[in-house]
Coordinates of C-alpha atoms and ligand atoms in Angstrom, one line a residue:
X1047 CA 93.5 10.7 34.1
X1048 CA 96.4 8.1 34.2
X1049 CA 95.2 4.5 34.1
X1050 CA 94.6 2.8 37.4
X1051 CA 96.6 -0.3 38.3
X1052 CA 93.7 -2.1 40.1
X1053 CA 90.1 -1.5 40.8
X1054 CA 88.1 -3.0 43.7
X1055 CA 84.6 -3.1 42.2
X1056 CA 81.1 -3.2 43.7
X1057 CA 82.0 -3.3 47.4
X1058 CA 80.8 -1.2 50.2
X1059 CA 83.6 1.1 51.3
X1060 CA 83.5 1.9 55.0
X1061 CA 85.6 4.3 57.1
X1062 CA 85.2 5.1 60.8
X1063 CA 82.6 7.7 59.8
X1064 CA 81.4 7.0 56.3
X1065 CA 79.8 4.2 54.2
X1066 CA 79.6 4.3 50.4
X1067 CA 78.8 1.9 47.7
X1068 CA 81.5 2.7 45.2
X1069 CA 84.5 1.3 43.3
X1070 CA 88.0 2.0 44.6
X1071 CA 90.9 2.6 42.2
X1072 CA 94.6 2.1 43.1
X1073 CA 97.6 3.6 41.3
X1074 CA 101.2 3.3 42.5
X1075 CA 100.2 1.7 45.7
X1076 CA 97.8 4.5 46.8
X1077 CA 94.1 5.1 46.7
X1078 CA 93.7 7.2 43.6
X1079 CA 89.9 7.2 42.9
X1080 CA 86.6 6.5 44.5
X1081 CA 83.5 6.4 42.2
X1082 CA 81.3 4.5 39.9
X1083 CA 82.4 2.6 36.8
X1084 CA 86.1 2.6 37.4
X1085 CA 88.2 0.6 35.0
X1086 CA 91.6 -1.1 35.2
X1087 CA 93.3 -4.1 33.8
X1088 CA 93.0 -5.9 37.1
X1089 CA 89.7 -5.9 38.9
X1090 CA 88.7 -7.5 42.2
X1091 CA 85.0 -8.2 42.6
X1092 CA 83.9 -7.1 46.0
X1093 CA 80.1 -7.5 45.6
X1094 CA 78.6 -8.3 48.9
X1095 CA 81.8 -7.5 50.7
X1096 CA 83.0 -4.7 53.0
X1097 CA 86.1 -2.8 51.9
X1098 CA 87.8 -1.6 55.1
X1099 CA 91.1 0.1 56.0
X1100 CA 93.7 -2.6 56.8
X1101 CA 94.3 -3.0 60.5
X1102 CA 97.0 -1.1 62.4
X1103 CA 98.5 -3.2 65.2
X1104 CA 100.4 -0.8 67.4
X1105 CA 101.9 -3.2 70.0
X1106 CA 103.4 -6.5 69.0
X1107 CA 106.7 -8.2 69.8
X1108 CA 108.6 -9.6 66.8
X1109 CA 111.9 -11.4 66.8
X1110 CA 112.6 -9.7 70.1
X1111 CA 114.8 -10.6 73.0
X1112 CA 112.4 -10.4 75.9
X1113 CA 112.8 -9.9 79.6
X1114 CA 113.1 -13.6 80.3
X1115 CA 116.1 -14.0 78.0
X1116 CA 114.2 -15.9 75.3
X1117 CA 113.7 -14.5 71.8
X1118 CA 110.1 -14.6 70.5
X1119 CA 109.1 -17.6 68.3
X1120 CA 108.3 -15.5 65.3
X1121 CA 110.5 -14.1 62.6
X1122 CA 109.4 -10.9 60.9
X1123 CA 108.2 -13.0 58.0
X1124 CA 106.1 -15.4 60.0
X1125 CA 104.7 -12.7 62.2
X1126 CA 103.7 -10.3 59.4
X1127 CA 102.3 -13.1 57.3
X1128 CA 100.0 -14.1 60.2
X1129 CA 99.1 -10.4 60.6
X1130 CA 98.1 -10.1 56.9
X1131 CA 96.0 -13.2 57.2
X1132 CA 94.1 -11.5 60.0
X1133 CA 93.5 -8.3 58.0
X1134 CA 96.3 -6.2 59.6
X1135 CA 98.5 -4.3 57.2
X1136 CA 100.7 -2.1 59.5
X1137 CA 102.5 -3.2 62.7
X1138 CA 104.5 -1.3 65.3
X1139 CA 106.8 -3.8 67.1
X1140 CA 109.9 -2.9 69.2
X1141 CA 113.6 -2.3 69.0
X1142 CA 114.4 -3.6 72.5
X1143 CA 117.4 -2.3 74.5
X1144 CA 118.5 -4.4 77.4
X1145 CA 120.9 -3.1 80.1
X1146 CA 124.4 -2.4 78.8
X1147 CA 123.3 -2.2 75.2
X1148 CA 123.5 0.9 73.0
X1149 CA 120.0 1.7 71.7
X1150 CA 121.5 3.1 68.4
X1151 CA 123.1 -0.4 67.8
X1152 CA 119.9 -2.2 68.9
X1153 CA 117.8 -0.1 66.4
X1154 CA 120.2 -0.9 63.6
X1155 CA 119.9 -4.6 64.3
X1156 CA 116.1 -4.6 64.4
X1157 CA 115.9 -2.6 61.2
X1158 CA 118.0 -5.1 59.5
X1159 CA 115.8 -8.0 60.6
X1160 CA 112.6 -6.1 59.7
X1161 CA 113.9 -5.0 56.3
X1162 CA 114.8 -8.6 55.4
X1163 CA 111.6 -10.3 56.6
X1164 CA 108.6 -7.9 56.8
X1165 CA 105.7 -8.6 54.5
X1166 CA 103.7 -5.5 55.6
X1167 CA 104.7 -2.0 56.5
X1168 CA 106.0 -1.3 60.0
X1169 CA 107.2 1.4 62.4
X1170 CA 109.3 0.7 65.5
X1171 CA 108.9 1.8 69.1
X1172 CA 112.1 2.0 71.1
X1173 CA 112.3 0.1 74.4
X1174 CA 114.6 1.9 76.8
X1175 CA 115.8 -0.4 79.7
X1176 CA 119.0 1.6 80.3
X1177 CA 118.3 5.3 80.2
X1178 CA 121.9 6.4 80.8
X1179 CA 123.1 9.9 79.7
X1180 CA 124.6 8.2 76.7
X1181 CA 121.2 6.7 75.8
X1182 CA 119.2 9.8 76.4
X1183 CA 121.6 12.6 75.3
X1184 CA 123.6 10.9 72.5
X1185 CA 121.6 8.0 71.0
X1186 CA 118.0 8.9 71.4
X1187 CA 117.7 12.4 69.7
X1188 CA 118.9 11.2 66.3
X1189 CA 116.7 8.1 66.5
X1190 CA 113.6 10.1 67.3
X1191 CA 114.6 12.5 64.5
X1192 CA 114.9 9.5 62.1
X1193 CA 111.2 8.5 62.7
X1194 CA 111.0 6.5 65.9
X1195 CA 108.5 8.7 67.7
X1196 CA 107.5 6.5 70.5
X1197 CA 109.4 5.1 73.5
X1198 CA 108.4 2.1 75.6
X1199 CA 109.3 1.7 79.3
X1200 CA 108.7 -1.1 81.8
X1201 CA 107.8 -0.5 85.4
X1202 CA 108.1 -4.2 86.1
X1203 CA 110.2 -7.2 85.0
X1204 CA 113.4 -6.9 87.1
X1205 CA 115.6 -7.2 84.0
X1206 CA 113.9 -4.3 82.2
X1207 CA 112.3 -2.2 85.0
X1208 CA 113.1 1.5 85.4
X1209 CA 112.9 3.1 88.8
X1210 CA 110.8 6.2 89.2
X1211 CA 113.7 8.6 88.8
X1212 CA 114.5 6.9 85.5
X1213 CA 110.9 7.1 84.4
X1214 CA 111.0 10.8 85.1
X1215 CA 114.3 11.1 83.0
X1216 CA 112.6 9.3 80.1
X1217 CA 109.4 11.4 80.3
X1218 CA 111.4 14.7 80.4
X1219 CA 113.6 13.7 77.5
X1220 CA 110.5 12.5 75.5
X1221 CA 108.9 15.9 76.1
X1222 CA 111.9 17.7 74.8
X1223 CA 112.2 15.5 71.7
X1224 CA 108.5 15.2 71.0
X1225 CA 107.9 11.5 71.4
X1226 CA 105.0 9.5 73.0
X1227 CA 106.0 7.4 76.0
X1228 CA 104.2 4.0 76.3
X1229 CA 104.4 2.0 79.5
X1230 CA 104.0 -1.5 80.8
X1231 CA 102.8 -0.3 84.2
X1232 CA 102.6 -2.8 87.1
X1233 CA 103.9 -2.6 90.6
X1234 CA 106.9 -4.9 90.6
X1235 CA 107.3 -5.2 94.3
X1236 CA 103.7 -6.4 94.8
X1237 CA 104.2 -9.0 92.1
X1238 CA 107.6 -10.2 93.4
X1239 CA 106.4 -10.3 97.0
X1240 CA 103.3 -12.4 96.4
X1241 CA 105.1 -14.6 93.8
X1242 CA 107.8 -15.5 96.3
X1243 CA 105.3 -16.5 98.9
X1244 CA 103.2 -18.5 96.5
X1245 CA 106.2 -20.5 95.2
X1246 CA 107.5 -21.1 98.7
X1247 CA 104.1 -22.6 99.7
X1248 CA 104.0 -24.8 96.6
X1249 CA 101.4 -22.8 94.6
X1250 CA 103.3 -23.1 91.4
X1251 CA 100.9 -24.1 88.5
X1252 CA 100.0 -21.6 85.8
X1253 CA 96.8 -20.5 87.5
X1254 CA 98.9 -18.8 90.2
X1255 CA 100.4 -16.5 87.5
X1256 CA 97.1 -14.6 87.7
X1257 CA 97.1 -14.7 91.5
X1258 CA 100.6 -13.3 91.5
X1259 CA 99.6 -10.1 89.6
X1260 CA 97.3 -8.5 92.2
X1261 CA 94.7 -6.2 90.7
X1262 CA 96.1 -3.3 92.7
X1263 CA 99.5 -3.7 91.1
X1264 CA 98.0 -2.3 87.9
X1265 CA 96.0 0.6 89.4
X1266 CA 98.9 1.6 91.7
X1267 CA 101.4 1.7 88.8
X1268 CA 99.0 3.6 86.6
X1269 CA 98.5 6.2 89.3
X1270 CA 102.2 6.6 89.9
X1271 CA 103.0 6.9 86.1
X1272 CA 100.2 9.4 85.6
X1273 CA 101.4 11.5 88.6
X1274 CA 104.9 11.7 87.0
X1275 CA 103.4 12.4 83.5
X1276 CA 101.1 15.1 84.9
X1277 CA 104.0 16.7 86.8
X1278 CA 106.0 17.0 83.6
X1279 CA 103.0 17.5 81.2
X1280 CA 104.2 14.6 79.0
X1281 CA 101.6 12.5 77.3
X1282 CA 101.7 8.8 78.0
X1283 CA 100.1 5.7 76.6
X1284 CA 99.3 2.9 79.1
X1285 CA 99.6 -0.5 77.4
X1286 CA 97.4 -3.5 78.0
X1287 CA 94.9 -2.3 80.5
X1288 CA 93.4 -5.4 82.2
X1289 CA 91.3 -4.4 85.1
X1290 CA 88.2 -2.2 85.8
X1291 CA 90.2 -0.3 88.4
X1292 CA 93.0 0.4 85.9
X1293 CA 90.5 1.7 83.4
X1294 CA 88.9 3.9 86.2
X1295 CA 92.3 5.4 87.0
X1296 CA 92.7 6.4 83.4
X1297 CA 89.2 7.8 83.2
X1298 CA 89.7 9.9 86.3
X1299 CA 93.0 11.3 85.0
X1300 CA 91.5 12.1 81.6
X1301 CA 88.6 13.8 83.4
X1302 CA 91.1 16.1 85.1
X1303 CA 92.7 17.0 81.7
X1304 CA 95.7 14.7 81.9
X1305 CA 96.9 13.5 78.5
X1306 CA 96.9 9.8 79.1
X1307 CA 95.9 7.3 76.5
X1308 CA 94.9 3.6 77.1
X1309 CA 95.1 0.4 75.2
X1310 CA 93.7 -3.0 75.9
X1311 CA 94.1 -6.3 74.1
X1312 CA 91.9 -9.3 73.0
X1313 CA 93.2 -11.4 75.8
X1314 CA 91.6 -9.1 78.3
X1315 CA 88.3 -8.9 76.3
X1316 CA 87.9 -12.6 75.5
X1317 CA 89.9 -14.6 78.0
X1318 CA 89.7 -14.8 81.8
X1319 CA 92.0 -16.1 84.6
X1320 CA 90.1 -19.4 84.4
X1321 CA 91.9 -20.1 81.1
X1322 CA 95.1 -20.4 83.1
X1323 CA 93.6 -23.2 85.1
X1324 CA 93.4 -25.7 82.3
X1325 CA 94.7 -29.3 82.9
X1326 CA 98.4 -30.0 83.2
X1327 CA 100.6 -27.2 82.0
X1328 CA 98.1 -26.1 79.3
X1329 CA 97.4 -22.9 81.3
X1330 CA 100.9 -21.8 80.2
X1331 CA 99.4 -21.0 76.8
X1332 CA 97.5 -18.2 78.5
X1333 CA 100.2 -16.7 80.7
X1334 CA 100.8 -13.1 79.8
X1335 CA 101.4 -10.0 81.9
X1336 CA 99.1 -8.6 83.1
X1337 CA 97.0 -11.8 83.2
X1338 CA 93.5 -12.1 81.8
X1339 CA 91.1 -11.3 84.7
X1340 CA 87.3 -11.8 85.1
X1341 CA 84.2 -11.4 83.0
X1342 CA 83.4 -8.3 85.1
X1343 CA 86.7 -6.8 83.9
X1344 CA 85.8 -7.7 80.3
X1345 CA 82.6 -5.7 80.7
X1346 CA 84.4 -2.7 82.2
X1347 CA 87.0 -2.7 79.4
X1348 CA 84.3 -2.8 76.7
X1349 CA 82.6 0.1 78.5
X1350 CA 85.9 2.0 78.7
X1351 CA 86.4 1.5 75.0
X1352 CA 82.9 2.7 74.3
X1353 CA 83.3 5.8 76.4
X1354 CA 86.7 6.6 75.0
X1355 CA 88.6 6.1 78.3
X1356 CA 90.6 3.5 76.3
X1357 CA 91.3 4.3 72.7
X1358 CA 92.7 1.2 71.0
X1359 CA 93.0 -2.6 71.1
X1360 CA 96.3 -4.0 70.0
X1361 CA 97.4 -7.7 70.0
X1362 CA 100.5 -7.5 72.2
X1363 CA 101.5 -10.4 70.1
X1364 CA 104.3 -12.0 72.1
X1365 CA 104.7 -15.5 70.6
X1366 CA 106.2 -18.5 72.4
X1367 CA 105.6 -22.0 71.2
X1368 CA 103.9 -24.4 73.5
X1369 CA 107.0 -26.6 73.6
X1370 CA 110.6 -26.8 75.0
X1371 CA 111.7 -23.7 72.9
X1372 CA 109.1 -21.5 74.6
X1373 CA 106.3 -22.0 77.2
X1374 CA 107.9 -25.3 78.3
X1375 CA 111.5 -24.2 78.2
X1376 CA 111.9 -25.0 81.9
X1377 CA 110.3 -28.5 81.5
X1378 CA 106.9 -30.1 81.1
X1379 CA 105.8 -28.9 84.5
X1380 CA 107.1 -25.3 84.9
X1381 CA 106.3 -23.1 87.8
X1382 CA 104.4 -20.0 86.8
X1383 CA 107.5 -18.0 87.3
X1384 CA 109.4 -20.1 84.6
X1385 CA 106.8 -19.6 81.9
X1386 CA 107.7 -16.9 79.3
X1387 CA 105.0 -14.3 79.2
X1388 CA 102.9 -13.5 76.2
X1389 CA 100.3 -14.7 73.7
X1390 CA 100.0 -14.8 70.0
X1391 CA 97.5 -12.4 68.6
X1392 CA 98.4 -10.7 65.3
X1393 CA 96.2 -13.2 63.3
X1394 CA 93.3 -13.2 65.7
X1395 CA 92.8 -9.6 66.9
X1396 CA 90.6 -8.3 64.0
X1397 CA 88.4 -11.4 63.5
X1398 CA 87.7 -11.5 67.2
X1399 CA 86.9 -7.8 67.4
X1400 CA 84.9 -7.8 64.2
X1401 CA 82.7 -10.6 65.5
X1402 CA 82.2 -8.9 68.8
X1403 CA 81.9 -5.3 67.7
X1404 CA 80.0 -5.6 64.4
X1405 CA 77.8 -8.7 65.1
X1406 CA 77.9 -8.7 68.9
X1407 CA 76.7 -5.2 69.6
X1408 CA 80.0 -3.9 71.0
X1409 CA 80.1 -0.6 69.2
X1410 CA 79.4 -1.4 65.5
X1411 CA 81.4 -1.2 62.3
X1412 CA 82.5 2.4 62.6
X1413 CA 83.9 1.9 66.1
X1414 CA 85.7 -1.3 64.9
X1415 CA 87.5 0.7 62.2
X1416 CA 88.2 3.6 64.5
X1417 CA 89.6 1.4 67.3
X1418 CA 91.7 -1.0 65.2
X1419 CA 92.9 1.2 62.4
X1420 CA 92.1 5.0 62.3
X1421 CA 92.7 6.1 65.8
X1422 CA 95.5 3.5 66.2
X1423 CA 97.3 5.2 63.2
X1424 CA 96.5 8.7 64.6
X1425 CA 97.9 7.9 68.1
X1426 CA 101.3 7.0 66.7
X1427 CA 101.6 9.6 63.9
X1428 CA 100.8 7.3 60.9
X1429 CA 97.5 8.8 59.9
X1430 CA 98.8 10.6 56.8
X1431 CA 99.3 7.3 55.1
X1432 CA 97.5 4.6 57.2
X1433 CA 94.2 3.8 58.9
X1434 CA 91.5 5.1 56.6
X1435 CA 90.2 5.1 53.1
X1436 CA 90.8 8.4 51.3
X1437 CA 92.5 9.6 48.1
X1438 CA 96.2 9.6 48.7
X1439 CA 96.2 7.1 51.6
X1440 CA 98.2 3.9 51.0
X1441 CA 96.1 1.2 49.5
X1442 CA 96.2 -0.9 52.6
X1443 CA 92.8 -2.6 52.6
X1444 CA 91.0 -5.6 54.0
X1445 CA 88.0 -6.9 52.1
X1446 CA 85.7 -8.6 54.6
X1447 CA 83.1 -11.2 54.0
X1448 CA 80.8 -10.1 56.9
X1449 CA 79.0 -13.4 57.1
X1450 CA 81.7 -15.9 56.7
X1451 CA 81.9 -18.0 59.9
X1452 CA 85.2 -19.5 60.9
X1453 CA 86.0 -21.7 63.9
X1454 CA 89.5 -20.8 65.1
X1455 CA 91.8 -23.7 65.4
X1456 CA 95.5 -24.6 65.9
X1457 CA 95.5 -25.9 62.3
X1458 CA 95.1 -22.3 61.0
X1459 CA 98.1 -20.9 62.8
X1460 CA 100.6 -19.2 60.5
X1461 CA 102.8 -17.8 63.3
X1462 CA 105.4 -20.0 65.0
X1463 CA 103.6 -20.7 68.2
X1464 CA 101.7 -23.6 66.8
X1465 CA 98.6 -22.7 68.8
X1466 CA 95.8 -20.1 69.1
X1467 CA 94.5 -19.1 72.6
X1468 CA 91.1 -18.8 70.9
X1469 CA 90.9 -22.4 69.5
X1470 CA 87.3 -23.6 69.3
X1471 CA 85.8 -20.1 69.2
X1472 CA 83.6 -19.4 66.1
X1473 CA 83.6 -15.9 64.7
X1474 CA 81.4 -14.3 62.0
X1475 CA 83.2 -12.1 59.5
X1476 CA 86.5 -12.7 57.9
X1477 CA 89.1 -10.7 55.9
X1478 CA 89.1 -12.7 52.7
X1479 CA 91.3 -10.4 50.6
X1480 CA 94.1 -8.2 52.0
X1481 CA 96.1 -5.6 50.1
X1482 CA 99.3 -3.8 51.2
X1483 CA 100.1 -0.7 49.1
X1484 CA 98.0 -2.3 46.3
X1485 CA 99.7 -5.7 46.5
X1486 CA 97.3 -8.5 47.0
X1487 CA 98.8 -10.4 49.9
X1488 CA 95.8 -12.5 50.8
X1489 CA 93.2 -13.9 48.3
X1490 CA 90.2 -15.9 49.4
X1491 CA 91.7 -16.2 52.9
X1492 CA 95.1 -17.6 51.7
X1493 CA 98.5 -16.0 51.3
X1494 CA 99.6 -15.2 47.8
X1495 CA 103.1 -15.1 46.3
X1496 CA 103.1 -11.4 46.9
X1497 CA 103.3 -12.0 50.6
X1498 CA 107.0 -12.2 50.4
X1499 CA 109.7 -11.2 52.9
X1500 CA 111.1 -7.7 52.2
X1501 CA 107.8 -6.4 50.9
X1502 CA 107.2 -4.3 54.0
X1503 CA 108.6 -0.8 54.3
X1504 CA 109.7 1.2 57.3
X1505 CA 107.4 4.0 58.2
X1506 CA 109.4 6.9 59.6
X1507 CA 107.0 9.1 61.6
X1508 CA 106.9 12.2 63.7
X1509 CA 104.8 12.0 66.8
X1510 CA 101.3 13.2 66.1
X1511 CA 99.0 15.4 68.2
X1512 CA 98.6 12.6 70.7
X1513 CA 102.2 13.2 71.9
X1514 CA 101.9 17.0 72.2
X1515 CA 102.0 18.3 75.7
X1516 CA 99.0 20.2 76.9
X1517 CA 101.0 23.3 77.8
X1518 CA 99.8 23.2 81.4
X1519 CA 103.0 22.6 83.4
X1520 CA 102.4 21.8 87.1
X1521 CA 103.2 24.8 89.2
X1522 CA 106.0 23.1 91.1
X1523 CA 107.8 22.2 87.9
X1524 CA 107.1 25.3 85.8
X1525 CA 110.5 26.9 85.7
X1526 CA 109.1 30.3 84.7
X1527 CA 107.1 30.4 87.9
X1528 CA 109.5 28.9 90.4
X1529 CA 113.0 28.8 89.3
X1530 CA 113.6 31.3 86.5
X1531 CA 115.6 28.6 84.8
X1532 CA 114.9 25.4 82.9
X1533 CA 115.2 22.4 85.2
X1534 CA 115.7 20.0 82.3
Ligands
URP267 O1 103.0 -10.9 78.7 C1 103.3 -10.1 77.9 N1 102.5 -9.1 77.6 N2 104.5 -10.2 77.2 C2 105.0 -9.3 76.3 C3 105.9 -8.3 76.8 C4 105.1 -7.2 77.5 O2 104.9 -7.3 78.7 O3 104.5 -6.4 76.8
ZN268 ZN1 103.9 -5.2 78.5
ZN269 ZN1 103.9 -6.1 75.0

């Protein structure tokens, strides 16, 4: 046997399904051996620690031009360094098309930024805001072929929103190319209508951001999206589910056999609309869309995760500093319509979830790994390399001290927002050592010199089983039954 480069010795290795007290050997960036008495020149002592797959964060915005015209606060370097500190070793951010842009050019630009700055490995979703024939027929096929196997669409945000016919166009093209479609699904008219009335009557502080996203705007858009996806038999992933009603819509559709997946985020499990009602403009720190809701919704989302109605928890890291470059770009007293949407979360997602799931009775360690790494990788076609501990997988690992308690604070922040929405919260369990393809990026909770820009590699991927159609076309669409010709 060739010598190992590194051995993690004496820890408890845990996957979504198995636990073993064993050494783990790494060669050429991959897991090469599991067993007793492994030797290498470099050894990490993991006695008393849990050795887990590194986290896979499948929804985060990095150095992205967003719907409000502002670019996120983070660079690829700052975002992925903060991810590594929180135990995450793979991210899937976006290459974001705005109207009038060529998605081929957009993808090139985002690739250049990522290659220069990323500290950990990454894939990219493609945001389509302008699904013209040029986008769908010329630019998209080679991009999917080159490993961008997921497309994101917005059903709200006037600058990005697709109308229903455009949603159908994207779903049909994704089906043809074999890509998963992910959606920000809210009813834009409901939001715009109530927002305009709130502002006109002087209800303008951050707390009204939550009021301006009625609960039904989520459930209605989910239903509409699912109807279109079911009609075309194209699998969809619904991003950032925030309400009990939204989760129920997904549950009902899945019960009928529709291939719809669901994601929620820490902000919907740990924050509520009351956080937007903090003094002065501080509520701006918690303005994201959809907004945090109620403790009853939190319970419903935990239940939906436990039942498998929702499959994954991503950060939806969308960083804006709490200053004039970000949250307060419109002044010290912005109306809720002037506050850029989004929260930082790459650093906080796993510690919050570990504390709640492993120590707080919300599913246990196996579910934590499944939800935050294994199934996350599987959903997006990364499971051949990421998301578990097995011979041949990339040596992307987080070594957790399951008992270390940490009180989250703004002083810990590595990203460029300068704040954490979870300041003051104490969590038990912390990723003290983090490896990406065998490189030790974090040691005793601090970044090492190896956490350098350009370390991360692009993960070209084909859509996995999650994106495969069921084969059950709706009778009205099935060309063989009705038209004798392919409608697409
Ligand atoms: O408020 C949020 N979530 N901002 C980020 C962009 C998006 O909507 O996903
Ligand atoms: Zn969104
Ligand atoms: Zn997002």
